Coordinates of C-alpha atoms in Angstrom, one line a residue:
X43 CA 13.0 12.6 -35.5
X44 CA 15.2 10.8 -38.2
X45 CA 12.8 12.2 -41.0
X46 CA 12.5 15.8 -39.6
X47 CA 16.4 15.8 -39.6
X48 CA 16.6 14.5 -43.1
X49 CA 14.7 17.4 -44.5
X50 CA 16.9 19.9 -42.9
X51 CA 19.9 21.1 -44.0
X52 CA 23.1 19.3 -42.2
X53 CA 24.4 22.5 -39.2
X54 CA 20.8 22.9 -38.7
X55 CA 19.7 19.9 -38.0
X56 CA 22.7 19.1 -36.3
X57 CA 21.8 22.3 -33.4
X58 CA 17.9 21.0 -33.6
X59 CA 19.4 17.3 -32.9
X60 CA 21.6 18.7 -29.8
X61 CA 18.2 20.7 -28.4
X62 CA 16.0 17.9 -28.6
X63 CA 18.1 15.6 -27.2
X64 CA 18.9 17.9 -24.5
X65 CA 15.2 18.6 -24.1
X66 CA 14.6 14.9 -23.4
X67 CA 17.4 14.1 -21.1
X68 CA 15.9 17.0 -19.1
X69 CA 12.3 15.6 -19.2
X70 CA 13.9 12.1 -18.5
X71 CA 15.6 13.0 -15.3
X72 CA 12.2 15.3 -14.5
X73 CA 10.4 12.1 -14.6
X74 CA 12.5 9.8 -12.6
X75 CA 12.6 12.7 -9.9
X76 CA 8.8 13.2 -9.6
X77 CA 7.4 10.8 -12.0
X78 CA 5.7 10.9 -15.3
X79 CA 2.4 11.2 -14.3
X80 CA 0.3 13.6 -13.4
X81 CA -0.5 14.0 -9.5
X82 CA -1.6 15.7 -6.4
X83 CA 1.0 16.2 -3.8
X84 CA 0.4 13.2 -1.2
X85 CA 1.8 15.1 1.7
X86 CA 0.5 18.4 3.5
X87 CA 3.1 18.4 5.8
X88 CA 6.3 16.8 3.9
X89 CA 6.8 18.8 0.8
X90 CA 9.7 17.5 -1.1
X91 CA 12.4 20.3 -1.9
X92 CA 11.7 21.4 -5.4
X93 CA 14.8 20.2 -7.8
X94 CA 16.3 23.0 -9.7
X95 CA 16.5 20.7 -13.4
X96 CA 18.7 23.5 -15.2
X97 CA 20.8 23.7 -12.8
X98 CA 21.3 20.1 -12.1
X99 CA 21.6 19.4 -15.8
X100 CA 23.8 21.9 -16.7
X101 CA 26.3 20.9 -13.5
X102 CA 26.0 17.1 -14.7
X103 CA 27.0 17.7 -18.6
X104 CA 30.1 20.1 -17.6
X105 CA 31.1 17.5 -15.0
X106 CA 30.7 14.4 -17.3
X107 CA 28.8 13.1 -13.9
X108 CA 25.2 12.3 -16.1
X109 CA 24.9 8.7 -14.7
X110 CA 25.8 10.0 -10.8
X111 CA 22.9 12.6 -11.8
X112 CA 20.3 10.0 -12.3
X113 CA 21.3 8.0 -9.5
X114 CA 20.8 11.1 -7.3
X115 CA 17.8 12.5 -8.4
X116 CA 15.9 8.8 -8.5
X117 CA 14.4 7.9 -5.0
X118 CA 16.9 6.3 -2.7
X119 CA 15.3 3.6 -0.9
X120 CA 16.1 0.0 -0.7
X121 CA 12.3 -1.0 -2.0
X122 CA 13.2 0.9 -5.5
X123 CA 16.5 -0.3 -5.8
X124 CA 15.4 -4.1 -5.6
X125 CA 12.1 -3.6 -8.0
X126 CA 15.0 -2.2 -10.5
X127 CA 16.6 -5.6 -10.5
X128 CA 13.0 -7.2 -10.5
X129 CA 12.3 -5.2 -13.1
X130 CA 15.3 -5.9 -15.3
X131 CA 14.8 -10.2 -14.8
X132 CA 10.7 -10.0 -15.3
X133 CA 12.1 -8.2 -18.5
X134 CA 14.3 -10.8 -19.8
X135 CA 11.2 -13.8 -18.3
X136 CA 8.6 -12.0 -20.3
X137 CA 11.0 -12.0 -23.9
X138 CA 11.2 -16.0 -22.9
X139 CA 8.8 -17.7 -25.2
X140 CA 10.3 -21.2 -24.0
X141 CA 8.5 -20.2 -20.4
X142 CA 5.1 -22.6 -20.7
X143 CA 1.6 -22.2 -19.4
X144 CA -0.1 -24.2 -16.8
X145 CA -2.8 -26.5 -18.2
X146 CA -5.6 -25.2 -15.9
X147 CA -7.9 -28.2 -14.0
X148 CA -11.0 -27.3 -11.6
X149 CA -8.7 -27.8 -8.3
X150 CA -5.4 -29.5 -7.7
X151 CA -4.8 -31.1 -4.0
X152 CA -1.5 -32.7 -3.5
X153 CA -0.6 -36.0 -4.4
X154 CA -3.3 -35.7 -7.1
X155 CA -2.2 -37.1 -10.6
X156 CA -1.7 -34.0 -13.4
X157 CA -0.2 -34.0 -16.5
X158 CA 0.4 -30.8 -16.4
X159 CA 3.0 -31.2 -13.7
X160 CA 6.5 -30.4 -16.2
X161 CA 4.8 -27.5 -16.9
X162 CA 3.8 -26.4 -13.7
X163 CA 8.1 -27.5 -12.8
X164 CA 9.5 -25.5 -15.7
X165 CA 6.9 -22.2 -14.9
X166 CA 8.0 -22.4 -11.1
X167 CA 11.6 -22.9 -11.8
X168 CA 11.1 -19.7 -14.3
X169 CA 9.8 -17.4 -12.2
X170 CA 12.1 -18.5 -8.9
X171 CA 9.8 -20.7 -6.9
X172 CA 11.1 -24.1 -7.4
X173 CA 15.1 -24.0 -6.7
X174 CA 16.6 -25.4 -10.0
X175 CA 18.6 -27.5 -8.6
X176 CA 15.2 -29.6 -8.4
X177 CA 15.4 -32.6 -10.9
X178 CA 13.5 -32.1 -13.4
X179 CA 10.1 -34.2 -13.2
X180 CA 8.6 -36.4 -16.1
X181 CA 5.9 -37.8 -13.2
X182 CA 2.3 -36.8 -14.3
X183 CA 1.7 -35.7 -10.2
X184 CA 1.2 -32.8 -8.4
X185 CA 3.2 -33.9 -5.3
X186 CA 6.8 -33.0 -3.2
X187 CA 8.9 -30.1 -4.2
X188 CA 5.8 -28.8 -6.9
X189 CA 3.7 -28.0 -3.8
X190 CA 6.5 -26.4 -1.6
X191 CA 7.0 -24.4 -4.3
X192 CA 3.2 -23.4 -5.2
X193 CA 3.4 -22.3 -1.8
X194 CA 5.8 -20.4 -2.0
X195 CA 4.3 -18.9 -5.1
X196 CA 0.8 -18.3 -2.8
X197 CA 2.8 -16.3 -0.4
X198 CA 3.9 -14.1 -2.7
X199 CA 0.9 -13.4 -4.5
X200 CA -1.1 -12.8 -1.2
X201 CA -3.1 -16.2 -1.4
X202 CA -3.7 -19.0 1.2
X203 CA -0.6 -20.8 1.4
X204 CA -2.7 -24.3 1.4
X205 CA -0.9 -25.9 -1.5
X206 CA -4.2 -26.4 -3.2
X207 CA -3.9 -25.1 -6.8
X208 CA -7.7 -23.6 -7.4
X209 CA -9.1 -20.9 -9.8
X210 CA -7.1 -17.5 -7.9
X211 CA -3.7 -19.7 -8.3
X212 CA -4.3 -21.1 -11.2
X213 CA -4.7 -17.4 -12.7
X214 CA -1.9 -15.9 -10.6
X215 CA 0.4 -18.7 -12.3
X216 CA -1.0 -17.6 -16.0
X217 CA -1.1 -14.2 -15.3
X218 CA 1.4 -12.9 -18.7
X219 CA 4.6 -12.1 -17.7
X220 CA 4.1 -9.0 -19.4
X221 CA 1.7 -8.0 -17.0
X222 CA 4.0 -8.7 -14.5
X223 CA 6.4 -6.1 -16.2
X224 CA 3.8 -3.7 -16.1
X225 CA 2.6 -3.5 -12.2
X226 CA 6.8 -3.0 -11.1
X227 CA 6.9 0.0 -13.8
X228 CA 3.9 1.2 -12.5
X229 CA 5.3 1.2 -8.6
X230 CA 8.5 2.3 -9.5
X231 CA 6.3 5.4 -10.9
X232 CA 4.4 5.6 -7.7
X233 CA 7.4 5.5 -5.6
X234 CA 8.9 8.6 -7.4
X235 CA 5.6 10.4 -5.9
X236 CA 6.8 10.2 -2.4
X237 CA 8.8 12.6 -0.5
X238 CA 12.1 12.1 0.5
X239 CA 11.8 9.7 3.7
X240 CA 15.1 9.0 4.4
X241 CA 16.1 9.0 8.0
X242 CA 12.6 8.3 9.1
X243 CA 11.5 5.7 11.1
X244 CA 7.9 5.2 9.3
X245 CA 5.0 3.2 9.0
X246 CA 3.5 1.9 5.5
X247 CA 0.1 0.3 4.5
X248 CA 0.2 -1.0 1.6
X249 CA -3.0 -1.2 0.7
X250 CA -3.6 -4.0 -2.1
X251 CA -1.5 -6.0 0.2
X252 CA -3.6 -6.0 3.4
X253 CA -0.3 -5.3 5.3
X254 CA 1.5 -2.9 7.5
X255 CA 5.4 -2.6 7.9
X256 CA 7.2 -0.7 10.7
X257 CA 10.3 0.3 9.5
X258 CA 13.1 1.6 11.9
X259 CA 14.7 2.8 8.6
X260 CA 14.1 2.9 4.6
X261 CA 17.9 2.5 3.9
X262 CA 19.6 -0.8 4.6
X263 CA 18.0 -3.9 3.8
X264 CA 14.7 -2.5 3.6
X265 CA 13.3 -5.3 6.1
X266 CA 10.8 -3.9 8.5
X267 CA 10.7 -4.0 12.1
X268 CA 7.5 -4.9 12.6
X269 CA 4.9 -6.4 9.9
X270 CA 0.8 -7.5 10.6
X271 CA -2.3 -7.8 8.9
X272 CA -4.5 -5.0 8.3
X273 CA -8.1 -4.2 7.0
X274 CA -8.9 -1.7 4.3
X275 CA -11.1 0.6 2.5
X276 CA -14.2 -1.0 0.8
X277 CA -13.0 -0.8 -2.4
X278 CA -16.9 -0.6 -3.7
X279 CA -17.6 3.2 -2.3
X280 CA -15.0 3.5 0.5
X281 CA -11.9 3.6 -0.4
X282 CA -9.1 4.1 1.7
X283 CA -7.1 7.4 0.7
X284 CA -3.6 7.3 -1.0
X285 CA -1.4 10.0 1.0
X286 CA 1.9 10.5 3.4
X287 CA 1.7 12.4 6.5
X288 CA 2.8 12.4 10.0
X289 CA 1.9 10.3 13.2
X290 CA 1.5 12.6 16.3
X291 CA 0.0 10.5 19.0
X292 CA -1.5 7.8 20.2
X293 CA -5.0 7.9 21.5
X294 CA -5.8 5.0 24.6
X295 CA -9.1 3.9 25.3
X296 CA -10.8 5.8 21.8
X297 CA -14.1 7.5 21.8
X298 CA -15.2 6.8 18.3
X299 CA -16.7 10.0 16.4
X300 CA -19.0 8.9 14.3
X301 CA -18.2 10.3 10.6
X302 CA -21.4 12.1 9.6
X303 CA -21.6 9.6 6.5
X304 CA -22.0 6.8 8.5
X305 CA -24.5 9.1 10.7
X306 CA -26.5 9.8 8.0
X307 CA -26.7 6.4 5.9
X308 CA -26.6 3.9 8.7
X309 CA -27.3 5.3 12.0
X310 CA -30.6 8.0 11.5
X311 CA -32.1 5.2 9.8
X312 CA -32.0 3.1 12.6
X313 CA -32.5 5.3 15.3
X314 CA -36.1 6.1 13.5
X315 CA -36.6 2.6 13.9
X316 CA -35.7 2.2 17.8
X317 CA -34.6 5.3 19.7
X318 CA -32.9 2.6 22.7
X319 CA -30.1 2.4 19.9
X320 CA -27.7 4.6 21.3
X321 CA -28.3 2.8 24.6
X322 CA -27.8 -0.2 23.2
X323 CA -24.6 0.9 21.6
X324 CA -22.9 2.6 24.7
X325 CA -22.9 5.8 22.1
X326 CA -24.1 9.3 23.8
X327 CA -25.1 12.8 22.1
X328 CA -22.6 15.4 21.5
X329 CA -23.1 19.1 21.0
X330 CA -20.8 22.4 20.2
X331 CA -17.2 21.9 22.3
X332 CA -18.0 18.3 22.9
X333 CA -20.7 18.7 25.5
X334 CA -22.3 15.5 26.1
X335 CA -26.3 16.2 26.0
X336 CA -27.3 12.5 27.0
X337 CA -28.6 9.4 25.2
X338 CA -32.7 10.1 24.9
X339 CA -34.0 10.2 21.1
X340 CA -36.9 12.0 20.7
X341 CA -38.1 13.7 17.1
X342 CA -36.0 17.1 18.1
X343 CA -33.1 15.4 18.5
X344 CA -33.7 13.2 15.2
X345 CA -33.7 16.4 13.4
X346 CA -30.9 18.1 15.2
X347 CA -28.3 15.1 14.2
X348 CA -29.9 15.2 10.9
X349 CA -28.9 19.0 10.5
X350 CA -25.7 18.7 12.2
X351 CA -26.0 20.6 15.5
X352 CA -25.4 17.0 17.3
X353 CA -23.3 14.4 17.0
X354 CA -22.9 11.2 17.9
X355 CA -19.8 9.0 19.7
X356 CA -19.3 5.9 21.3
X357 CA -17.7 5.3 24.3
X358 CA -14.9 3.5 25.2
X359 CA -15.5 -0.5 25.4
X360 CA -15.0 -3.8 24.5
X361 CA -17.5 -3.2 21.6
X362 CA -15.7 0.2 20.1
X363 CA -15.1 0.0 16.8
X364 CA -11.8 1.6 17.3
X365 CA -10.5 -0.8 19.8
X366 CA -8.4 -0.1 22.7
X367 CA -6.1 2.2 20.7
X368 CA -5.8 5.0 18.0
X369 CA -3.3 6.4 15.7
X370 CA -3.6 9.8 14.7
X371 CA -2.2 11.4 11.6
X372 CA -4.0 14.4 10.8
X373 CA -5.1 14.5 7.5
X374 CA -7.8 15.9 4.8
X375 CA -9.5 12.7 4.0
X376 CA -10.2 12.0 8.8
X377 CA -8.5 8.4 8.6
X378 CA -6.7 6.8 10.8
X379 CA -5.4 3.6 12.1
X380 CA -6.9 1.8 14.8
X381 CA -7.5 -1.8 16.6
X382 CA -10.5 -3.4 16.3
X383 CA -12.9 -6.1 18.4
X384 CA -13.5 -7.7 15.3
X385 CA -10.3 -9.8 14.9
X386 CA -12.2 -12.7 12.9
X387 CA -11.7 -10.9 10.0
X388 CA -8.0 -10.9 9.5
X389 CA -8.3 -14.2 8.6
X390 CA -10.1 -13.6 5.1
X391 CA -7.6 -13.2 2.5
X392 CA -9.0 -10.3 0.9
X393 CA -9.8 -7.5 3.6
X394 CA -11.4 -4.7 2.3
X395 CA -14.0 -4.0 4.9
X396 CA -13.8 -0.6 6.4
X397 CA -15.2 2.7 5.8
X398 CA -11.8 4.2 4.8
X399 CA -9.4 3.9 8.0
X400 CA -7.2 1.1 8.7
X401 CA -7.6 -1.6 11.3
X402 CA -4.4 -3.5 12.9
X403 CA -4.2 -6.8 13.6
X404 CA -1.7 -6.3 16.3
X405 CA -2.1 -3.1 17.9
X406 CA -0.6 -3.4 21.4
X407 CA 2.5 -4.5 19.1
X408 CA 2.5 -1.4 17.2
X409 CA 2.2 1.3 19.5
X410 CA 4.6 -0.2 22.0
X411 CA 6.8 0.3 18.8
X412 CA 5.8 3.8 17.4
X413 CA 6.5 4.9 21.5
X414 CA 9.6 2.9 21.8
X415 CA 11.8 5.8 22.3
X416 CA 9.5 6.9 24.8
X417 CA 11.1 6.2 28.5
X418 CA 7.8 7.4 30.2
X419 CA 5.6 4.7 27.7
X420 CA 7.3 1.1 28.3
X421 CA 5.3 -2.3 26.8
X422 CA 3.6 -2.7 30.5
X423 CA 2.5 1.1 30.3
X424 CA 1.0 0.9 27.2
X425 CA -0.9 -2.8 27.8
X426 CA -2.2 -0.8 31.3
X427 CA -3.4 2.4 29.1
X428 CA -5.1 0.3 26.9
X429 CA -6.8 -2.1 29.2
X430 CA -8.1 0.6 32.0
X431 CA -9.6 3.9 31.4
X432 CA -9.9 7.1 31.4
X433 CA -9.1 8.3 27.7
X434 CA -5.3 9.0 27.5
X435 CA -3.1 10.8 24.7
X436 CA 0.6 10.2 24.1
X437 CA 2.7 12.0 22.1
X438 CA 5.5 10.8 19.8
X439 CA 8.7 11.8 20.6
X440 CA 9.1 13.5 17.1
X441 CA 6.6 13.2 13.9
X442 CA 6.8 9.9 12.3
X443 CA 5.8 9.7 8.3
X444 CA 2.6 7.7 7.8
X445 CA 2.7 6.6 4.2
X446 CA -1.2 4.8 2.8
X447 CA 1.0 3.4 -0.3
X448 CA -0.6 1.3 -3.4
X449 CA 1.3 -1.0 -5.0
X450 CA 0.9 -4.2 -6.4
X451 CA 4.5 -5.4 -7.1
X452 CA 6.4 -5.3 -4.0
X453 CA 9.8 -6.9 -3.0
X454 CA 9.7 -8.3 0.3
X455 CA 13.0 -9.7 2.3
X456 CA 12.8 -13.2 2.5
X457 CA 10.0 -14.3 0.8
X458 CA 10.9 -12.0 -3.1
X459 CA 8.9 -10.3 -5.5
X460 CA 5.5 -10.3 -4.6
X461 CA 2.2 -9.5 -6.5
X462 CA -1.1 -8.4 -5.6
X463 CA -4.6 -7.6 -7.3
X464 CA -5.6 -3.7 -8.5
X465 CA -8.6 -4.2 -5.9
X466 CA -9.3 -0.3 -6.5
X467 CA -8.6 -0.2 -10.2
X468 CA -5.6 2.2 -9.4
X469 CA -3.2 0.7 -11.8
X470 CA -5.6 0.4 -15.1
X471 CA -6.1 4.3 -14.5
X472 CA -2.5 5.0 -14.2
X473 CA -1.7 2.4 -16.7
X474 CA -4.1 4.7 -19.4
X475 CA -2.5 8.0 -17.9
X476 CA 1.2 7.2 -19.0
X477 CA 0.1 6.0 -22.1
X478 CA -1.8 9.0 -22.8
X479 CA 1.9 10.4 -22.2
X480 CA 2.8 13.7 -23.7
X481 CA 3.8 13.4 -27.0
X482 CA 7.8 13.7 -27.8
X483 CA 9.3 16.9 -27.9

């Protein structure tokens, strides 16, 4: 810019100065409205309203009001205003070149001698995990106020809060602070995606997280309600889906549909195999309008599931997938949240393990809350309704925003900034798409 205006005469490049600056403050508050990056709209059903940018640019300049423009065009929940501050302190850690590295050992229990323990003090202290009123240590162990601070740390980098420094928290500790930098700019981008939720009360599953929040509201605080454990896409070939809708009702005592994927690679093959499956299963044939044509496999019906006149569901049971209790948001991608039998697995760390919907650790918790403005659905009605058939549907008093988020910087109320792993690759690919930015105007 400074070489092009250089080699044009002085009123000229003057007017060409005033339009491209103008043409970049207009870009600039473009992007923090919607975001720099290319994207689908998440939402079917909650269209933001479109921004009229001349308008609002032109208003701003005459009013001197530029800085109230920005303010009111970026989103306005508490979750973007605290990775802003984030933001600015990760900033000023990363620019610290006094900040050290941990000299890395196989594993590190407490009370074990490690001379790397200053500079495990002065990285904790850094980055907020060890209070700094802590005296500083010259004592070549890992012990005391270094392990209540590593787990601290753990927690908010979504690992075992044992204390035990192995290889995930020795890399999590090492991890450049630059990188760090990087995943809040890339959920600040993500969060200028959403529509306007404000108002709401709303679910969110983060998905790198393995975590739900409830959230009576987005404004405040920005402390959920209600927070659990939750089970995700495979990140291998199922994936779960990146999208905001809206939560009509509750399903009690599920049948589970099964999705013709898994019909086709998992079931067929095993029904070949031993046609008392379905028996076995408590799952029954389904035809056109959901007329239920029995449970006998015989080489007709093989081929009619093959060609799609039948389906297959499951009962309700102990053994449904699906749990006592669904959560429908009607969407494109025919996911959902649901409870599940199989509770052993909340207690991996890493829970990537369904074919695309979302399983609840605490289901009876959550739809007691998404129906708590419901007089006819109490806590007792909806423990009875899950516990006792037949098949029941309640509706929500009004829509409730369902938002499958991705983000792996988040800033959590009590516990701080916390970090999580790109499990789906989601943030190298949107890393590469804003650096393969247009080019200046």
């Amino acid at each position: 810019l400074a070489l092009m205006l250089r080699s044009t005469p002085g009123g000229v490049a003057a007017m060409r100065f005033d339009l491209l600056l103008s043409v970049a403050f207009v870009r600039f508050i473009a992007d923090l409205h919607a975001g720099r990056a290319p994207h689908a709209p998440l939402s079917r059903t909650m269209p933001d309203p479109p921004l009229d940018l001349a308008a609002a640019v032109s208003a701003a300049l005459a009013g001197d009001s530029v800085s109230r423009l920005a303010d009111a065009v970026a989103p306005r929940t508490a979750q973007y205003r605290n990775l802003r501050v984030e933001l600015a302190r990760y900033r000023a850690l990363a620019a610290d070149s006094s900040i050290p590295l941990v000299p890395v050992v196989e594993r590190l229990n407490p009370d074990d001698p490690y001379d790397g323990a200053p500079a495990l003090a002065r990285r904790l202290a850094a980055l907020g995990d060890l209070p700094t009123t802590t005296p500083p240590t010259a004592e070549s162990r890992y012990a005391g106020d270094l392990v209540k601070a590593i787990r601290r740390f753990q927690r908010r980098h979504g690992l075992t809060a044992d204390g035990v420094i192995g290889p995930l928290t020795f890399r999590a500790l090492n991890t450049p602070l630059s990188h760090r930098v990087r995943q809040i700019e890339l959920t600040l981008e993500r969060l200028r995606w959403l529509p306007s939720l404000g108002g709401h009360r709303l679910l969110v599953v983060n998905i790198p997280a393995f975590r739900l929040f409830a959230f009576d509201s987005v404004g405040g605080t920005g402390s959920p309600t209600l927070h659990m454990r939750v089970i995700v896409g495979r990140a291998l070939d199922t994936r779960t889906p990146v999208l905001v809708e809206q939560l009509r009702y509750l399903e009690f005592q599920p049948y589970w549909n099964v999705p013709r994927s898994i019909l086709v690679r998992e079931i067929l093959p095993q029904l070949r195999r031993r046609p008392t499956y379905l028996r076995e299963h408590d799952m029954e044939l389904v035809g056109q309008r959901d007329r239920v044509v029995g449970d006998a496999v015989t080489p007709a019906v093989l081929q009619r599931l093959a060609g799609g006149e039948l389906r297959l569901r499951q009962r309700p049971s102990p053994r449904n997938p699906l749990g006592r209790v669904k959560f429908v948001f009607p969407n494109t991608a025919d996911v959902y949240l649901h409870g599940t039998p199989d509770t052993a697995l909340f207690a991996q760390e890493r829970r990537d393990f369904s074919h695309g919907c979302i399983r609840e650790e605490r289901p009876t918790d959550l739809a007691a809350w998404a129906l708590g403005d419901r007089v006819v659905w109490p806590r007792d009605s909806v423990i009875a309704a899950m516990a006792a058939k037949p098949t029941r549907r309640a509706l929500l008093s009004r829509p409730m925003p369902v938002v499958l988020f991705y983000a792996t910087a988040v800033a959590l109320p009590g516990v701080g900034l916390a970090f999580y792993e790109d499990i789906y690759g989601h943030d190298r690919r949107l890393d590469e798409a804003l650096r393969a930015d247009r080019t200046p105007p």
